[in-house]
Coordinates of C-alpha atoms and ligand atoms in Angstrom, one line a residue:
X125 CA 19.2 -69.2 -14.5
X126 CA 17.8 -68.4 -18.0
X127 CA 15.2 -71.0 -17.5
X128 CA 14.1 -69.4 -14.3
X129 CA 13.4 -66.1 -16.0
X130 CA 11.3 -67.8 -18.6
X131 CA 9.6 -69.9 -16.0
X132 CA 8.7 -66.9 -14.0
X133 CA 7.4 -65.1 -17.1
X134 CA 5.3 -68.0 -18.2
X135 CA 3.8 -68.6 -14.7
X136 CA 3.1 -64.9 -14.2
X137 CA 1.4 -64.3 -17.5
X138 CA -0.7 -67.4 -17.1
X139 CA -1.9 -66.6 -13.6
X140 CA -2.5 -63.0 -14.5
X141 CA -4.8 -64.0 -17.3
X142 CA -7.0 -65.9 -14.8
X143 CA -7.5 -62.9 -12.5
X144 CA -11.0 -61.2 -12.4
X145 CA -11.0 -59.2 -9.2
X146 CA -8.9 -56.4 -7.8
X147 CA -7.8 -58.1 -4.7
X148 CA -6.1 -60.9 -6.6
X149 CA -4.6 -58.3 -8.9
X150 CA -3.0 -56.6 -5.9
X151 CA -1.7 -59.9 -4.6
X152 CA -0.3 -60.8 -8.0
X153 CA 1.5 -57.5 -8.2
X154 CA 3.1 -57.9 -4.9
X155 CA 4.0 -61.5 -5.7
X156 CA 5.8 -60.6 -8.9
X157 CA 6.6 -56.9 -8.9
X158 CA 6.7 -56.1 -5.1
X159 CA 9.7 -55.3 -3.1
X160 CA 10.1 -59.0 -2.1
X161 CA 8.6 -60.2 -5.3
X162 CA 10.0 -62.7 -7.9
X163 CA 11.5 -59.9 -10.1
X164 CA 13.2 -58.3 -7.1
X165 CA 14.7 -61.7 -6.2
X166 CA 16.1 -62.0 -9.7
X167 CA 17.7 -58.5 -9.4
X168 CA 19.3 -59.6 -6.2
X169 CA 20.9 -62.6 -8.0
X170 CA 22.7 -60.4 -10.5
X171 CA 25.7 -60.1 -8.2
X172 CA 26.2 -63.9 -8.2
X173 CA 26.1 -64.3 -11.9
X174 CA 29.5 -64.9 -13.6
X175 CA 30.8 -61.6 -14.9
X176 CA 30.6 -62.7 -18.6
X177 CA 26.9 -63.3 -18.4
X178 CA 26.0 -60.6 -16.0
X179 CA 25.1 -57.8 -18.4
X180 CA 22.9 -60.0 -20.5
X181 CA 21.1 -61.4 -17.4
X182 CA 20.5 -57.9 -16.1
X183 CA 19.0 -56.8 -19.4
X184 CA 16.6 -59.8 -19.5
X185 CA 15.5 -59.2 -15.9
X186 CA 14.8 -55.6 -16.8
X187 CA 12.8 -56.6 -19.8
X188 CA 10.8 -59.0 -17.7
X189 CA 10.0 -56.3 -15.3
X190 CA 8.8 -54.0 -18.1
X191 CA 6.8 -56.7 -19.7
X192 CA 5.0 -57.8 -16.4
X193 CA 4.3 -54.2 -15.5
X194 CA 2.7 -53.6 -18.9
X195 CA 0.7 -56.8 -18.7
X196 CA -0.5 -55.8 -15.2
X197 CA -1.8 -52.4 -16.3
X198 CA -3.6 -54.0 -19.2
X199 CA -5.3 -56.5 -17.0
X200 CA -6.1 -54.0 -14.3
X201 CA -7.9 -51.8 -16.9
X202 CA -9.8 -54.9 -18.1
X203 CA -10.8 -55.9 -14.6
X204 CA -12.0 -52.4 -13.8
X205 CA -14.1 -52.1 -16.9
X206 CA -15.7 -55.5 -16.3
X207 CA -16.5 -54.5 -12.8
X208 CA -18.2 -51.3 -14.0
X209 CA -20.2 -53.2 -16.6
X210 CA -21.3 -55.7 -13.9
X211 CA -22.3 -52.9 -11.5
X212 CA -24.3 -51.1 -14.2
X213 CA -26.2 -54.3 -14.8
X214 CA -26.8 -55.4 -11.3
X215 CA -26.9 -52.2 -9.1
X216 CA -30.3 -50.6 -8.7
X217 CA -30.5 -46.9 -8.4
X218 CA -33.4 -45.7 -6.2
X219 CA -34.5 -42.6 -7.9
X220 CA -37.2 -42.0 -5.3
X221 CA -34.7 -41.2 -2.7
X222 CA -34.7 -37.4 -1.9
X223 CA -31.7 -35.5 -3.3
X224 CA -29.3 -33.7 -1.0
X225 CA -30.8 -30.3 -0.4
X226 CA -28.7 -27.7 -2.1
X227 CA -28.4 -24.4 -0.3
X228 CA -29.1 -21.5 -2.6
X229 CA -28.1 -17.9 -2.2
X230 CA -30.8 -15.3 -1.9
X231 CA -31.2 -11.7 -2.8
X232 CA -30.3 -9.2 -0.1
X233 CA -33.4 -7.5 1.3
X234 CA -32.2 -4.1 0.0
X235 CA -31.6 -5.5 -3.5
X236 CA -35.1 -6.9 -3.4
X237 CA -36.6 -3.6 -2.5
X238 CA -34.5 -1.8 -5.1
X239 CA -35.8 -4.2 -7.7
X240 CA -39.4 -3.6 -6.7
X241 CA -38.7 0.2 -6.8
X242 CA -37.1 0.0 -10.2
X243 CA -39.8 -2.1 -11.8
X244 CA -42.5 0.4 -10.6
X245 CA -40.5 3.5 -11.7
X246 CA -39.6 1.9 -15.0
X247 CA -43.3 1.2 -15.6
X248 CA -43.9 4.9 -14.9
X249 CA -41.3 6.0 -17.5
X250 CA -38.3 6.6 -15.3
X251 CA -35.0 5.3 -16.5
X252 CA -32.2 4.2 -14.2
X253 CA -29.2 6.6 -14.0
X254 CA -26.2 5.4 -12.1
X255 CA -24.1 8.2 -10.6
X256 CA -20.8 7.9 -8.7
X257 CA -20.4 7.0 -5.1
X258 CA -17.1 8.9 -4.7
X259 CA -18.1 12.4 -5.4
X260 CA -16.7 15.9 -5.7
X261 CA -17.6 18.2 -2.8
X262 CA -19.2 20.6 -5.3
X263 CA -21.7 18.1 -6.6
X264 CA -22.6 16.8 -3.2
X265 CA -23.1 20.2 -1.7
X266 CA -22.3 23.5 -3.5
X267 CA -24.2 22.8 -6.8
X268 CA -27.1 21.7 -4.6
X269 CA -27.3 25.0 -3.0
X270 CA -25.2 24.2 0.0
X271 CA -22.3 26.6 -0.2
X272 CA -19.2 25.9 2.0
X273 CA -20.5 27.6 5.1
X274 CA -24.2 26.8 4.6
X275 CA -25.6 25.6 8.0
X276 CA -27.4 22.8 6.3
X277 CA -24.1 21.1 5.7
X278 CA -24.3 20.1 9.3
X279 CA -27.2 17.9 8.5
X280 CA -24.7 15.4 7.0
X281 CA -21.5 14.4 8.6
X282 CA -19.3 13.3 5.8
X283 CA -16.5 10.9 5.0
X284 CA -13.9 12.8 3.1
X285 CA -11.0 11.2 1.1
X286 CA -7.4 12.4 1.6
X287 CA -8.4 15.1 -0.8
X288 CA -10.8 17.4 1.0
X289 CA -12.7 18.2 -2.2
X290 CA -13.5 14.5 -2.7
X291 CA -15.9 12.6 -0.5
X292 CA -18.2 9.6 -0.3
X293 CA -21.6 11.0 -1.3
X294 CA -23.9 11.6 1.6
X295 CA -27.1 11.3 -0.5
X296 CA -27.9 10.4 -4.1
X297 CA -28.9 14.0 -4.9
X298 CA -25.5 15.0 -6.5
X299 CA -26.6 12.6 -9.3
X300 CA -29.3 15.1 -10.1
X301 CA -26.7 17.5 -11.4
X302 CA -24.8 14.8 -13.3
X303 CA -28.0 13.5 -14.9
X304 CA -29.1 16.9 -15.9
X305 CA -25.8 17.7 -17.4
X306 CA -25.4 14.4 -19.1
X307 CA -28.9 13.7 -20.3
X308 CA -30.3 17.2 -20.6
X309 CA -28.2 18.2 -23.7
X310 CA -27.4 21.6 -22.4
X311 CA -30.8 22.2 -20.9
X312 CA -32.7 21.4 -24.0
X313 CA -34.3 18.0 -23.2
X314 CA -36.7 16.8 -20.6
X315 CA -35.5 14.0 -18.4
X316 CA -37.1 11.4 -16.1
X317 CA -34.7 9.3 -14.1
X318 CA -34.3 7.4 -10.8
X319 CA -30.8 7.2 -9.3
X320 CA -30.4 4.3 -7.0
X321 CA -27.2 3.6 -5.0
X322 CA -25.1 3.5 -1.8
X323 CA -24.6 6.6 0.3
X324 CA -22.3 7.2 3.3
X325 CA -22.5 9.3 6.4
X326 CA -20.1 9.5 9.3
X327 CA -22.6 8.6 12.0
X328 CA -22.6 6.7 15.1
X329 CA -23.8 3.2 14.2
X330 CA -27.0 2.3 16.1
X331 CA -30.0 0.2 15.5
X332 CA -31.5 3.1 13.6
X333 CA -28.5 4.6 11.8
X334 CA -25.7 3.2 9.7
X335 CA -22.6 4.7 8.1
X336 CA -23.8 3.2 4.8
X337 CA -27.3 2.9 3.4
X338 CA -28.9 3.1 0.0
X339 CA -31.2 5.7 -1.5
X340 CA -33.3 6.0 -4.6
X341 CA -33.4 9.5 -5.9
X342 CA -36.0 10.5 -8.5
X343 CA -35.8 13.5 -10.9
X344 CA -38.2 14.7 -13.6
X345 CA -37.4 17.9 -15.6
X346 CA -39.7 19.3 -18.2
X347 CA -41.4 22.4 -19.5
X348 CA -44.6 22.4 -17.4
X349 CA -43.9 20.3 -14.4
X350 CA -45.8 21.4 -11.4
X351 CA -46.2 20.3 -7.8
X352 CA -49.4 18.5 -8.7
X353 CA -47.2 16.2 -11.0
X354 CA -45.0 15.5 -8.0
X355 CA -47.9 14.7 -5.8
X356 CA -49.7 12.6 -8.4
X357 CA -46.5 10.6 -9.3
X358 CA -45.6 9.8 -5.7
X359 CA -49.2 8.9 -4.9
X360 CA -49.2 6.5 -7.9
X361 CA -45.9 5.0 -6.8
X362 CA -47.3 4.4 -3.3
X363 CA -50.4 2.7 -4.6
X364 CA -48.2 0.3 -6.7
X365 CA -45.6 -0.2 -4.0
X366 CA -47.8 -0.6 -0.9
X367 CA -51.4 -1.1 -1.5
X368 CA -53.9 -0.2 -4.3
X369 CA -55.8 2.2 -2.1
X370 CA -52.7 3.6 -0.1
X371 CA -53.2 7.3 0.7
X372 CA -50.3 9.7 0.9
X373 CA -49.9 13.0 2.6
X374 CA -47.4 15.8 2.1
X375 CA -45.9 17.8 5.0
X376 CA -44.0 21.1 4.4
X377 CA -40.3 20.6 5.0
X378 CA -36.9 22.0 4.0
X379 CA -34.1 20.9 1.7
X380 CA -31.7 23.4 0.2
X381 CA -32.1 22.0 -3.2
X382 CA -35.8 22.0 -3.5
X383 CA -38.4 24.8 -3.1
X384 CA -40.9 24.2 -1.9
X385 CA -39.9 21.0 -0.1
X386 CA -42.1 18.3 1.3
X387 CA -41.9 15.2 3.3
X388 CA -44.1 12.3 2.1
X389 CA -46.0 10.0 4.4
X390 CA -47.9 6.9 3.3
X391 CA -50.8 5.5 5.3
X392 CA -49.3 2.7 7.4
X393 CA -49.4 -0.4 5.3
X394 CA -49.2 -2.6 8.4
X395 CA -52.3 -1.4 10.2
X396 CA -54.1 0.3 7.3
X397 CA -53.9 3.6 9.1
X398 CA -55.5 2.5 12.3
X399 CA -52.4 3.0 14.3
X400 CA -49.9 0.4 15.5
X401 CA -46.5 0.1 17.1
X402 CA -44.6 0.4 13.8
X403 CA -46.3 3.7 12.8
X404 CA -46.2 4.8 16.5
X405 CA -50.0 4.9 16.5
X406 CA -50.0 7.8 14.0
X407 CA -51.3 5.8 11.1
X408 CA -48.6 7.2 8.8
X409 CA -45.1 6.2 7.7
X410 CA -42.6 8.6 6.3
X411 CA -41.4 7.3 2.9
X412 CA -39.6 10.2 1.1
X413 CA -38.2 13.7 1.0
X414 CA -39.2 15.6 -2.0
X415 CA -39.8 19.0 -3.6
X416 CA -39.7 21.2 -6.7
X417 CA -36.1 21.5 -8.0
X418 CA -34.7 24.8 -6.8
X419 CA -34.0 27.3 -9.7
X420 CA -30.3 27.4 -8.7
X421 CA -30.1 23.7 -9.1
X422 CA -31.8 23.8 -12.4
X423 CA -29.3 26.4 -13.5
X424 CA -26.4 24.3 -12.3
X425 CA -27.8 21.4 -14.3
X426 CA -27.8 23.6 -17.4
X427 CA -31.5 24.5 -17.5
X428 CA -33.1 27.9 -17.7
X429 CA -35.5 28.1 -14.7
X430 CA -37.7 30.6 -16.6
X431 CA -38.6 27.8 -19.1
X432 CA -37.9 24.6 -17.3
X433 CA -39.1 23.1 -14.0
X434 CA -38.9 19.8 -12.2
X435 CA -39.5 17.7 -9.2
X436 CA -37.2 15.5 -7.2
X437 CA -37.5 13.0 -4.4
X438 CA -35.4 10.7 -2.3
X439 CA -36.4 7.4 -0.7
X440 CA -34.7 5.0 1.7
X441 CA -35.1 1.3 0.7
X442 CA -33.7 0.0 3.9
X443 CA -36.3 1.8 5.9
X444 CA -39.0 0.3 3.6
X445 CA -37.6 -3.2 3.9
X446 CA -37.4 -2.8 7.7
X447 CA -41.0 -1.8 7.9
X448 CA -42.1 -4.5 5.5
X449 CA -40.2 -7.4 7.2
X450 CA -40.3 -6.2 10.8
X451 CA -36.5 -5.8 10.9
X452 CA -35.7 -3.9 14.0
X453 CA -32.0 -3.1 13.6
X454 CA -30.5 -1.5 10.5
X455 CA -27.1 -3.0 11.4
X456 CA -28.3 -6.4 10.0
X457 CA -28.2 -5.0 6.5
X458 CA -24.4 -4.7 6.2
X459 CA -23.4 -7.0 9.0
X460 CA -23.1 -10.0 6.7
X461 CA -24.7 -12.4 9.1
X462 CA -25.9 -15.3 7.1
X463 CA -28.6 -16.2 9.7
X464 CA -30.2 -12.8 8.8
X465 CA -29.6 -12.9 5.1
X466 CA -30.9 -16.5 4.7
X467 CA -34.3 -15.4 5.7
X468 CA -34.8 -13.6 2.4
Ligands
LIG535 N1 -31.2 14.1 -0.5 C1 -32.3 14.2 0.6 C2 -31.8 13.4 1.8 O1 -30.8 12.7 1.7 C3 -33.6 13.7 0.1 C4 -34.2 14.4 -1.0 C5 -34.0 14.1 -2.3 C6 -35.0 15.5 -0.7 C7 -34.5 14.9 -3.3 C8 -35.6 16.2 -1.7 C9 -35.4 15.9 -3.0 O2 -32.3 13.6 2.9

């Protein structure tokens, strides 16, 4: 029996040393270490060994199994590294083959428009001020000259939180009050900011209106700011945003927080003002609401309206993006349909 263990060891080690490929390795393993392999056969013999020698025999078979398993692992590692070295030497890599195209994410059309806006306004000296989306009722309405029962509150159907004094802002204008209070240093410093961000209105969702949309608010406060500053600034923005010779026009309008108030139109940048389907053959596209900051609003921001004045405007990036890219349905913006988003 002893001889047999040594024979098996000798034979196994010798044949293992000659193996150079993984198939033979697998064969070798099942031949010696497999369930019906030589070592398993030895284990099965233990029962028939005379009791006096049995323990010793078992120990030696165990040792054999350990030794062969170790030798196998070593050989397997060697065979694998040789295979790799061979492959590296003989395999050709065709670097002219095209790579797998990798799908990259893109920027949301609103984000792109916001970035264009921000670049232009930053070049014109406006800093970005981020105001909160969850707002106090006072800031969204009362401090902007819309007291609790002001009929203009009907203009905006609002999402309230469980606290009726807290709501999702219906426009970016409440940020005017926050910017004035935070940056105005008690009404002693001029400010020039844009306030971009998401707004919410409780509206029926249609191709033209969504319950969420973004706005970019603008606010300039100073000692001698006049309506001509507002007109000149917006006209310059339009030239930078749309086309170098874009004309703008101002129409009288009404917002409770500006006086006087104006709506701003830009010459249709799709037809150059000749009239087309997009501008409904008028030659003009509405791009902003605007006006001179109402004295009450200045006061609520901490400024003395006898000394300070300012202008404000609000623009809708989705509308601009829709006009620019011929998007006919605003629901695409927040519908998360990749087929839409991938086009940008
Ligand atoms: N907040 C107004 C709206 O949502 C837009 C606006 C902003 C008008 C600033 C005038 C001045 O319609």
